[in-house]
PDB file of C-alpha atoms in Angstrom:
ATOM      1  CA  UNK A   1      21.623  10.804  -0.359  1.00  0.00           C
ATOM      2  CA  UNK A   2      24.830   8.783  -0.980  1.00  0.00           C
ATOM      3  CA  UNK A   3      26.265   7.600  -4.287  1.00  0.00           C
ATOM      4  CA  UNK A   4      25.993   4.023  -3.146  1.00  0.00           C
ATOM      5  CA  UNK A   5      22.452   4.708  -2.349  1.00  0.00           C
ATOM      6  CA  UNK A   6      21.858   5.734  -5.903  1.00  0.00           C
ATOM      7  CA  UNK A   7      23.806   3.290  -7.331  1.00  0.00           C
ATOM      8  CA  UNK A   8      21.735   0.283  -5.248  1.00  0.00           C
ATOM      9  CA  UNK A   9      18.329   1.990  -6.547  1.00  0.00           C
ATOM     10  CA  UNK A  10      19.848   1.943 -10.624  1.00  0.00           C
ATOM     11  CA  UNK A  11      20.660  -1.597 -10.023  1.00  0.00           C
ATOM     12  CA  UNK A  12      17.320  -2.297  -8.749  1.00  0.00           C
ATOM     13  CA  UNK A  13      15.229  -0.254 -11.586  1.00  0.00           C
ATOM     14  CA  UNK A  14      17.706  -2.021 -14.151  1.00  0.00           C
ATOM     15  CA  UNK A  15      15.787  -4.886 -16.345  1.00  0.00           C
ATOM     16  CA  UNK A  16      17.781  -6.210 -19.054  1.00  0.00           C
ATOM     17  CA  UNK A  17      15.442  -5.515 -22.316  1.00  0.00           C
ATOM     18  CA  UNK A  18      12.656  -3.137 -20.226  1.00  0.00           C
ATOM     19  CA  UNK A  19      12.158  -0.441 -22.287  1.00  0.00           C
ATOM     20  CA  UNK A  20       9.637   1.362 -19.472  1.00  0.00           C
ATOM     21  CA  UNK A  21      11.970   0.750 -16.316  1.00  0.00           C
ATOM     22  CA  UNK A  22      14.933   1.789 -18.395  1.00  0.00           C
ATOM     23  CA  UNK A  23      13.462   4.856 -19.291  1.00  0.00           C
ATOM     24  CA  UNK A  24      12.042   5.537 -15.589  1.00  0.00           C
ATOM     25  CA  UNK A  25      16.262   5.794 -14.972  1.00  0.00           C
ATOM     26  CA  UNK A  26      16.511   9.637 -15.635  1.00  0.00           C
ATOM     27  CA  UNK A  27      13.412  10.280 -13.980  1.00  0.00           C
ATOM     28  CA  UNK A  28      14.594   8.588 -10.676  1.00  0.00           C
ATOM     29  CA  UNK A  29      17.965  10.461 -11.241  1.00  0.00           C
ATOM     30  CA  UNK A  30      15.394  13.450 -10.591  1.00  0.00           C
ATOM     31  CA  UNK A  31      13.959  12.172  -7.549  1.00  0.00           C
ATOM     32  CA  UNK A  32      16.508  11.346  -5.684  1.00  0.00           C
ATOM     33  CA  UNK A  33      17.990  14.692  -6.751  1.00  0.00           C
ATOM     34  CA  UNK A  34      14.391  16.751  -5.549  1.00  0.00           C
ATOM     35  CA  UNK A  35      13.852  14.572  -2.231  1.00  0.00           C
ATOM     36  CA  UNK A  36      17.315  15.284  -1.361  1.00  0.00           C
ATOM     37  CA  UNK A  37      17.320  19.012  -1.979  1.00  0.00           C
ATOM     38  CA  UNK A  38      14.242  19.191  -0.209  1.00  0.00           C
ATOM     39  CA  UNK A  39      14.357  17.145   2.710  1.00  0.00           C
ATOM     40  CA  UNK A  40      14.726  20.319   5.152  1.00  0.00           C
ATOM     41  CA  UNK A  41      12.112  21.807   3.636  1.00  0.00           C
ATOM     42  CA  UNK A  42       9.095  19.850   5.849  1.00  0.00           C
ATOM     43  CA  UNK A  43       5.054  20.531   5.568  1.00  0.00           C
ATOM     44  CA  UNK A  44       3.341  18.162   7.621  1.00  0.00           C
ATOM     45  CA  UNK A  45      -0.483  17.803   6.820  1.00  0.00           C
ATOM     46  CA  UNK A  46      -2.474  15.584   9.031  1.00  0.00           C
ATOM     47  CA  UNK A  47      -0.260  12.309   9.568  1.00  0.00           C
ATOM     48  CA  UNK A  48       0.821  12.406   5.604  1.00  0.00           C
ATOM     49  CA  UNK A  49       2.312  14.535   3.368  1.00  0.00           C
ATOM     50  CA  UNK A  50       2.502  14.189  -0.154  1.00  0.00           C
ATOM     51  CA  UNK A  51       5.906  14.500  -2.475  1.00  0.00           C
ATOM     52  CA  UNK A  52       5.504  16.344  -6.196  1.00  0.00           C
ATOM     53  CA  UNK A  53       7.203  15.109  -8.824  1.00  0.00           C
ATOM     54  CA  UNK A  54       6.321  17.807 -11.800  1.00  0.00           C
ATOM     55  CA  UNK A  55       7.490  17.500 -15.698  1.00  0.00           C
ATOM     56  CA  UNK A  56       8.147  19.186 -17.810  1.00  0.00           C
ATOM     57  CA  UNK A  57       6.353  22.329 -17.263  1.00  0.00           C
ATOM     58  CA  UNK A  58       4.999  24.297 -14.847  1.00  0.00           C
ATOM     59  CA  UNK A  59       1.217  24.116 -16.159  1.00  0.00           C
ATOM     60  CA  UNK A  60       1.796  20.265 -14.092  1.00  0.00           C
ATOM     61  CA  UNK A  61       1.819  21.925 -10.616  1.00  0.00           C
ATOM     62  CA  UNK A  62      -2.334  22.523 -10.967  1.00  0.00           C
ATOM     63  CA  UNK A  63      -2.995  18.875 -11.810  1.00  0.00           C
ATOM     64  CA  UNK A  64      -4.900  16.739  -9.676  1.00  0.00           C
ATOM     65  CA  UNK A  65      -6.649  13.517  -9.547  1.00  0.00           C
ATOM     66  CA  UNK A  66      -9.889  12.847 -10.069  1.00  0.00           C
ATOM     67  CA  UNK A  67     -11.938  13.177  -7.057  1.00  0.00           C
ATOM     68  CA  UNK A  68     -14.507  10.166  -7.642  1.00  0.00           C
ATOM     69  CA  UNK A  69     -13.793   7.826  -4.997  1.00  0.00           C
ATOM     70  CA  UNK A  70     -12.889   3.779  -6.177  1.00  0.00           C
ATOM     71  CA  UNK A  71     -15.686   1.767  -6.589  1.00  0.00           C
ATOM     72  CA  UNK A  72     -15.134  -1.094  -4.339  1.00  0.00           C
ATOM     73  CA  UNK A  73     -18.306  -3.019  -6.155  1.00  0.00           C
ATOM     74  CA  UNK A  74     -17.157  -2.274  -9.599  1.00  0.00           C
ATOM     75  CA  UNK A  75     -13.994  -5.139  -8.524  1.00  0.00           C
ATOM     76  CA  UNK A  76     -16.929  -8.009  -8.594  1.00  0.00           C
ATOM     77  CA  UNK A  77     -16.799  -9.440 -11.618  1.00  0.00           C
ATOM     78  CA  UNK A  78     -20.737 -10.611 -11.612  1.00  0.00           C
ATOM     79  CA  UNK A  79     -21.092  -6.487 -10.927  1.00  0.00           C
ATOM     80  CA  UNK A  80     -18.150  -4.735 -13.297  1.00  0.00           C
ATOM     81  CA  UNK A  81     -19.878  -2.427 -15.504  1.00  0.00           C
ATOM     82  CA  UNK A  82     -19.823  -2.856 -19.478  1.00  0.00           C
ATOM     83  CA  UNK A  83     -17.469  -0.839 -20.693  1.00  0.00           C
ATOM     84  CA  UNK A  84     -15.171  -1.019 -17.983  1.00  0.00           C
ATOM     85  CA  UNK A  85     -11.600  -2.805 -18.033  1.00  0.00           C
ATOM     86  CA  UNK A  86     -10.415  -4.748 -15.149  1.00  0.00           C
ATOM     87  CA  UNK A  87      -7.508  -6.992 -14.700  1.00  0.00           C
ATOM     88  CA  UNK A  88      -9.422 -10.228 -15.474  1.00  0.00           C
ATOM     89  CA  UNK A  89     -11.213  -8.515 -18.718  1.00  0.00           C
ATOM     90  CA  UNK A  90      -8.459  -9.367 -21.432  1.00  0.00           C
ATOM     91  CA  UNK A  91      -9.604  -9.654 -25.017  1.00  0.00           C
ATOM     92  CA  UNK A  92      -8.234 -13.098 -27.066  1.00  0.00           C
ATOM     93  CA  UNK A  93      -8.613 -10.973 -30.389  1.00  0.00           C
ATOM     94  CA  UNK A  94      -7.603  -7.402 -30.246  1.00  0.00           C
ATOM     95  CA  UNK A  95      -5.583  -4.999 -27.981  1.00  0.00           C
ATOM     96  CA  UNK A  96      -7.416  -3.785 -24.843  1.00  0.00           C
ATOM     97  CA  UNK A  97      -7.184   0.019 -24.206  1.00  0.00           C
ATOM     98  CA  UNK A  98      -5.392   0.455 -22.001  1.00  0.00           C
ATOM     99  CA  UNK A  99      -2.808  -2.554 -22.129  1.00  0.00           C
ATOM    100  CA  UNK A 100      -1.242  -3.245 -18.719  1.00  0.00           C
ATOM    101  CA  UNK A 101      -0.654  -6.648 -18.449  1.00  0.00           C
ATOM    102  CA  UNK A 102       2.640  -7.035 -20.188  1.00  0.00           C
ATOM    103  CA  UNK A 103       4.046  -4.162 -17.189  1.00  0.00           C
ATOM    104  CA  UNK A 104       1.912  -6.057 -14.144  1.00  0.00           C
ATOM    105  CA  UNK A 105       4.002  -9.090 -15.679  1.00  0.00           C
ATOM    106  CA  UNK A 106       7.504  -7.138 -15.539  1.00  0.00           C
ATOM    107  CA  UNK A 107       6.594  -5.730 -12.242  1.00  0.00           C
ATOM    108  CA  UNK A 108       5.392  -8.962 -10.677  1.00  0.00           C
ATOM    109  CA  UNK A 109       9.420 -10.233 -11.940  1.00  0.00           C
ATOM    110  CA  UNK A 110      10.649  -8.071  -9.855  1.00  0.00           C
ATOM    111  CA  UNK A 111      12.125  -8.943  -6.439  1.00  0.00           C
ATOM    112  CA  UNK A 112      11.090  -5.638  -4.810  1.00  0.00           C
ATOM    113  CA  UNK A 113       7.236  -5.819  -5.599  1.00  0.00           C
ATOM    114  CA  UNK A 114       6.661  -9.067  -6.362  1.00  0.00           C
ATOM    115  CA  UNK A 115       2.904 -10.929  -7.850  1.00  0.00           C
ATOM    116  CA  UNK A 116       1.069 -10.048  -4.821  1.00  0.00           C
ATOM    117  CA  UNK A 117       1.475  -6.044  -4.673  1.00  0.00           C
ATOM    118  CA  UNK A 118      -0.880  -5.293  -7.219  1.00  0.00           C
ATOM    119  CA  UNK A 119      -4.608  -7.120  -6.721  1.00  0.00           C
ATOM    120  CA  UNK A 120      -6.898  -4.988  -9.230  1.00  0.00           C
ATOM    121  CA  UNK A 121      -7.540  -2.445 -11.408  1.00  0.00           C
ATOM    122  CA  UNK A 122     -10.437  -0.694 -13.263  1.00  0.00           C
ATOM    123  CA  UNK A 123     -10.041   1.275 -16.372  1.00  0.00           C
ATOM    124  CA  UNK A 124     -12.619   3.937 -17.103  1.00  0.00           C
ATOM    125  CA  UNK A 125     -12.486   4.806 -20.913  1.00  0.00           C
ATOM    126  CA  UNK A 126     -11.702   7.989 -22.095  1.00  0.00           C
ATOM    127  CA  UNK A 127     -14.680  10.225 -23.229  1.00  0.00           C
ATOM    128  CA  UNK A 128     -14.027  12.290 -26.269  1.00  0.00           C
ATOM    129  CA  UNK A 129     -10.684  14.405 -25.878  1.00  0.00           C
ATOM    130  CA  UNK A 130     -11.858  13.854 -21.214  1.00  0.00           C
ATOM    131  CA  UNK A 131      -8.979  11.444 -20.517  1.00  0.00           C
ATOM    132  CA  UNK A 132      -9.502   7.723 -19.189  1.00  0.00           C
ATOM    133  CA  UNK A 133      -8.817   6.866 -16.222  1.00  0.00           C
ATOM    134  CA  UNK A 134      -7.005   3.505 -14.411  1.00  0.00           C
ATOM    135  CA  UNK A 135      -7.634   2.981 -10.795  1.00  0.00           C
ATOM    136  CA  UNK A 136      -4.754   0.589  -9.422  1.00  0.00           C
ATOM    137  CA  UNK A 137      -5.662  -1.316  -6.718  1.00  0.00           C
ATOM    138  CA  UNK A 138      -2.495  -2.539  -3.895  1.00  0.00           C
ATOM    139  CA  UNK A 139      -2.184  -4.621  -1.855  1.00  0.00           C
ATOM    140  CA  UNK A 140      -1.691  -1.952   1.202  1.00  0.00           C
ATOM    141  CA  UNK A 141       0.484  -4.488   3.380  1.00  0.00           C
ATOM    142  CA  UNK A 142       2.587  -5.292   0.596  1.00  0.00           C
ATOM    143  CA  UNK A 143       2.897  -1.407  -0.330  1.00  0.00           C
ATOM    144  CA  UNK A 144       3.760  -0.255   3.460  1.00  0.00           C
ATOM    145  CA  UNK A 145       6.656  -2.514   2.886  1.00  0.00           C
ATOM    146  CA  UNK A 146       8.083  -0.295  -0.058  1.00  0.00           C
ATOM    147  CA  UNK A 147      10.234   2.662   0.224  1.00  0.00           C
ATOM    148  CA  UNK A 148       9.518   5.746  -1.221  1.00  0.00           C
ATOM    149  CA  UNK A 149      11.358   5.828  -4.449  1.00  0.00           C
ATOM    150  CA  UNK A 150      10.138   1.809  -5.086  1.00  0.00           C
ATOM    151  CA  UNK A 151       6.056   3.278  -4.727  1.00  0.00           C
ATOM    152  CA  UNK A 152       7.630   6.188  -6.987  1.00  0.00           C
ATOM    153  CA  UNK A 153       8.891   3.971  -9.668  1.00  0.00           C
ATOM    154  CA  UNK A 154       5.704   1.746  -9.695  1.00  0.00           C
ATOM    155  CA  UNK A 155       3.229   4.931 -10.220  1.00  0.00           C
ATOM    156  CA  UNK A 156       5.688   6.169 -12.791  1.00  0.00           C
ATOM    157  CA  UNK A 157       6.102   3.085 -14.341  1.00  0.00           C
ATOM    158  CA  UNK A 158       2.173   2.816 -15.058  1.00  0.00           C
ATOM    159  CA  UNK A 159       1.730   6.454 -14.853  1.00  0.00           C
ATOM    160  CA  UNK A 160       3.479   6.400 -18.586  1.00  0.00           C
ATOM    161  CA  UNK A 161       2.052   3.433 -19.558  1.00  0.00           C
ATOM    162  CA  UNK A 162      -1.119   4.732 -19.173  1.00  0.00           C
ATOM    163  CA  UNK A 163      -0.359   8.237 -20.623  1.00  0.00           C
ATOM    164  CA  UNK A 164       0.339   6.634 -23.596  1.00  0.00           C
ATOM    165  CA  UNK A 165      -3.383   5.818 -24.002  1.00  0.00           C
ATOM    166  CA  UNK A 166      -4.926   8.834 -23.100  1.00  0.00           C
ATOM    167  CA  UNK A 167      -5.555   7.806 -19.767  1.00  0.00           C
ATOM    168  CA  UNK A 168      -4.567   9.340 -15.652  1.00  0.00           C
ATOM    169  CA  UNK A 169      -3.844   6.749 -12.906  1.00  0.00           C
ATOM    170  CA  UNK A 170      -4.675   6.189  -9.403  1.00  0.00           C
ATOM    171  CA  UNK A 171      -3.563   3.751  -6.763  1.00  0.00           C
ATOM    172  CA  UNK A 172      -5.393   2.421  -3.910  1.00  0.00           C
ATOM    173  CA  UNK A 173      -5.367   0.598  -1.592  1.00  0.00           C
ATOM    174  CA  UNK A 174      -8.596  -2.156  -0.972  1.00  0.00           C
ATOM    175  CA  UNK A 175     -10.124  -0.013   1.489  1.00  0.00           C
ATOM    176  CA  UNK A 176     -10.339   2.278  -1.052  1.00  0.00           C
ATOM    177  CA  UNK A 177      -7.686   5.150   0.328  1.00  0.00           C
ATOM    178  CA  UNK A 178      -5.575   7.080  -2.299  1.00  0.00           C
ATOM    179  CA  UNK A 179      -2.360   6.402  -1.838  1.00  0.00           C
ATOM    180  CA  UNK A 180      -0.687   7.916  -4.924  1.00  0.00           C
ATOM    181  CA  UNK A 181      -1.200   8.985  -8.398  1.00  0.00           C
ATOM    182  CA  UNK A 182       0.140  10.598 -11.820  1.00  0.00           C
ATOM    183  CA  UNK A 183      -2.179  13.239 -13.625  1.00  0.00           C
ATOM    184  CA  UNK A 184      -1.343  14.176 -16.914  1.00  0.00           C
ATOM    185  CA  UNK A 185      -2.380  17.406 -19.389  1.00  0.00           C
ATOM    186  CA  UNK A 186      -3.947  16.376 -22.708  1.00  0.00           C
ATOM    187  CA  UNK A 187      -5.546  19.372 -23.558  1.00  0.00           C
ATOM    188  CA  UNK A 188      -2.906  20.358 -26.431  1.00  0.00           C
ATOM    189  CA  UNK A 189      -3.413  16.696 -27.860  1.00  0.00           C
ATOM    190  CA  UNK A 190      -6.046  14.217 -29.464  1.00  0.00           C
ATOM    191  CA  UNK A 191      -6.418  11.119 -27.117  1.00  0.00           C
ATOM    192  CA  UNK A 192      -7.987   9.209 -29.962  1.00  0.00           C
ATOM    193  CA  UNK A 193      -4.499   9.839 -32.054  1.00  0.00           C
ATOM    194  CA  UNK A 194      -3.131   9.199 -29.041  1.00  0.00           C
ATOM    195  CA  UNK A 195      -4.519   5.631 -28.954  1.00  0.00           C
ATOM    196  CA  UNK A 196      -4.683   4.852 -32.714  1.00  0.00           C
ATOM    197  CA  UNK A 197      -0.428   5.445 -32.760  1.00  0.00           C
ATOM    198  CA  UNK A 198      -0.411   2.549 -30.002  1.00  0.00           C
ATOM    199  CA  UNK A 199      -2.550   0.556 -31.868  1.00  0.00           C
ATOM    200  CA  UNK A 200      -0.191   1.165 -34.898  1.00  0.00           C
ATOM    201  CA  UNK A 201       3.073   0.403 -33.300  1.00  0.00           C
ATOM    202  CA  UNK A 202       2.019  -2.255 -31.979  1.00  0.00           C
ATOM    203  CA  UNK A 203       0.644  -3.937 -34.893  1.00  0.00           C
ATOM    204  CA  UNK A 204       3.850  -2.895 -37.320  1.00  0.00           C
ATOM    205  CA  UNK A 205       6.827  -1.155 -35.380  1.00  0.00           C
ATOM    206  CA  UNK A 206       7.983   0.225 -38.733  1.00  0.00           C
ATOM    207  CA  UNK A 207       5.067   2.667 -38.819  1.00  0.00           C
ATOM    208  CA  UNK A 208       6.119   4.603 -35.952  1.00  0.00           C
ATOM    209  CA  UNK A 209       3.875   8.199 -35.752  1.00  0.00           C
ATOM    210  CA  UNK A 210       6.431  10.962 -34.882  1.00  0.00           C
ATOM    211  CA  UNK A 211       5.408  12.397 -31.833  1.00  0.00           C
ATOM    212  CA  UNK A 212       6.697  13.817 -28.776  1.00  0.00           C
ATOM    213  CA  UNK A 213       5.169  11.976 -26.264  1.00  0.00           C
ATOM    214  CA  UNK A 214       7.186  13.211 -22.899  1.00  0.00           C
ATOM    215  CA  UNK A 215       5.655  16.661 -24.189  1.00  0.00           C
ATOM    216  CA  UNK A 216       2.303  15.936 -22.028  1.00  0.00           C
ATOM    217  CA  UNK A 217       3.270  17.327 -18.649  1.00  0.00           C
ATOM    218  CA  UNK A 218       2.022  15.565 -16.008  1.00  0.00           C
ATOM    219  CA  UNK A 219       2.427  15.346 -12.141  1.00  0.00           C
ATOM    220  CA  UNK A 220       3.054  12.247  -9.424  1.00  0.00           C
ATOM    221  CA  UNK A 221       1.332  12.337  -6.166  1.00  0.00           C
ATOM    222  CA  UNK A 222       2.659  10.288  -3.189  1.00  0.00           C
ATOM    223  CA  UNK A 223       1.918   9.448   0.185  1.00  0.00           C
ATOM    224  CA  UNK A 224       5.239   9.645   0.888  1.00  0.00           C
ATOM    225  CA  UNK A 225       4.359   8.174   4.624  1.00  0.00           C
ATOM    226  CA  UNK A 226       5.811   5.039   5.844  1.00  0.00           C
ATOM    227  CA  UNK A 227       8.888   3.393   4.955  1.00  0.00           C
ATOM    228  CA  UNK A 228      11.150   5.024   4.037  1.00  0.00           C
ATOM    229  CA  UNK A 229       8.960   8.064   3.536  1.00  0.00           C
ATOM    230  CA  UNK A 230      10.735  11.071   2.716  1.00  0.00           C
ATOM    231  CA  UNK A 231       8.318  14.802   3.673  1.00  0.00           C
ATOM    232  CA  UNK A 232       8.906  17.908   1.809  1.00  0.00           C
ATOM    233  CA  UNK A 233       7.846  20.073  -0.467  1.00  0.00           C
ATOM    234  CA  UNK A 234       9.664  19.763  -4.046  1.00  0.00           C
ATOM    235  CA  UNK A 235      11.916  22.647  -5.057  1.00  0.00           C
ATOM    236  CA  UNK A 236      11.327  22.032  -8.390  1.00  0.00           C
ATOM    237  CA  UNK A 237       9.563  25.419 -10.465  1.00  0.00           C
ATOM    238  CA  UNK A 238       5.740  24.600 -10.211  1.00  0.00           C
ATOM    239  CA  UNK A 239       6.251  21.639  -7.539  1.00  0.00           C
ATOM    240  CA  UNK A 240       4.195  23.882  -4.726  1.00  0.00           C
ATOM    241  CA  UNK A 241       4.016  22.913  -0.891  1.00  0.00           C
ATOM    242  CA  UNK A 242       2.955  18.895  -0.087  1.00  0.00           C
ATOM    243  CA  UNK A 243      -0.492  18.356  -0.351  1.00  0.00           C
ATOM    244  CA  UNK A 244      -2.435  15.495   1.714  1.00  0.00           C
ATOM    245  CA  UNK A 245      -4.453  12.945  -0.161  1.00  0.00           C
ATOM    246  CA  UNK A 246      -7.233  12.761   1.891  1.00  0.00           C
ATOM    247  CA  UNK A 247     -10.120  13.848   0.386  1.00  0.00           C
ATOM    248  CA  UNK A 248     -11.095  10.548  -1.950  1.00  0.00           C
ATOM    249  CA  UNK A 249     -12.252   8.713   0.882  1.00  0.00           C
ATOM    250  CA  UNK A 250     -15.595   7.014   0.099  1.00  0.00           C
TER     251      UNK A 250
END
């Protein structure tokens, strides 16, 4: 991969004042670096392969998604369980766990995704120290128009979003196929400190909780089929041989 093709995808991450896409910079330094390294290393599974993108440890390389498949009725508003967080379920006097609107506004900005990628999504809330869980749901003819390191940045994006809370995310599309998603490790850490330091910052910034946050390793999976779809099995310690994500079909 070129300079000027890393140059073009900095300019395109770059928000002025984004504090998440800014910070997905390094980590897309690290993709480009790994897909490039390991684009003669091909494992073709089925028609898809998936690309590993593992940090910071190698614990990350045995996490996987949950294997519940999406609930396509659980998107109907008159049949949404209580308890469960959609897009349309916003509370007017407190901060929803987890809070994703402010990033499906930023994304939405941008030129490359746009308001019509993402159509859904269904947060499942954490259970004890069992992490919660946020299935995304795309679009799928919007997302076949991505390129790889675009669908990379927008699981990333909301993969650490969602981290912050405690909670693992998914993406589908609306016929309920997995088409990426970012598993983290909590075990070493309380998700309900996790989610009380949000609710602090966010309330007063001052009272920052020190804490290490990029210590929770976690792992991307991507279809990395498509556009722009780059096959191969990361290099990285721990990354392992592509994997196909077939087997969350309902």
């Amino acid at each position: 991969m070129s300079g000027t093709t890393a140059d073009t995808i900095y300019k395109r991450l770059w928000i002025k004042g984004d504090r998440p896409l800014r910070k997905l910079l390094p980590a897309v330094s690290i993709a480009v670096f790994t897909v490039t390294a390991s684009f003669g290393c091909v494992a073709s599974v089925h028609d898809s392969a998936i690309a590993a993108e593992v940090t910071p440890s190698d614990a990350s390389a045995n996490l996987q998604p949950d294997r519940e498949p999406l609930d396509l009725d659980a998107l109907d508003p008159a049949k949404t369980p209580a308890g469960l967080i959609t897009a349309a379920r916003i509370s007017l006097t407190r901060l929803t766990i987890p809070s994703l609107w402010w990033l499906q506004t930023q994304i939405a900005s941008e030129d490359a995704y746009g308001s019509k990628l993402l159509a859904d999504w269904l947060a499942y809330p954490n259970s004890g120290n069992r992490p919660g869980r946020v299935d995304l749901v795309v679009n799928r003819q919007f997302w076949s128009l991505l390129d790889y390191l675009d669908r990379y940045a927008f699981i990333h994006v909301f993969g650490e979003a969602a981290r912050d809370y405690g909670y693992n995310v998914r993406v589908f599309d609306g016929q309920a196929t997995l088409l990426g998603a970012s598993t983290c490790d909590f075990s070493n850490v309380s998700i309900d400190a996790l989610q009380k330091r949000q609710l602090a910052e966010r309330a007063n910034p001052s009272d920052r909780v020190p804490f290490d946050i990029n210590a929770i390793a976690c792992s991307i999976l991507l279809d990395s089929s498509g556009k722009g779809g780059l096959r191969g099995g990361s290099r990285q310690p721990g990354a392992g041989a592509a994997k196909a994500l077939d087997i969350l079909q309902p």
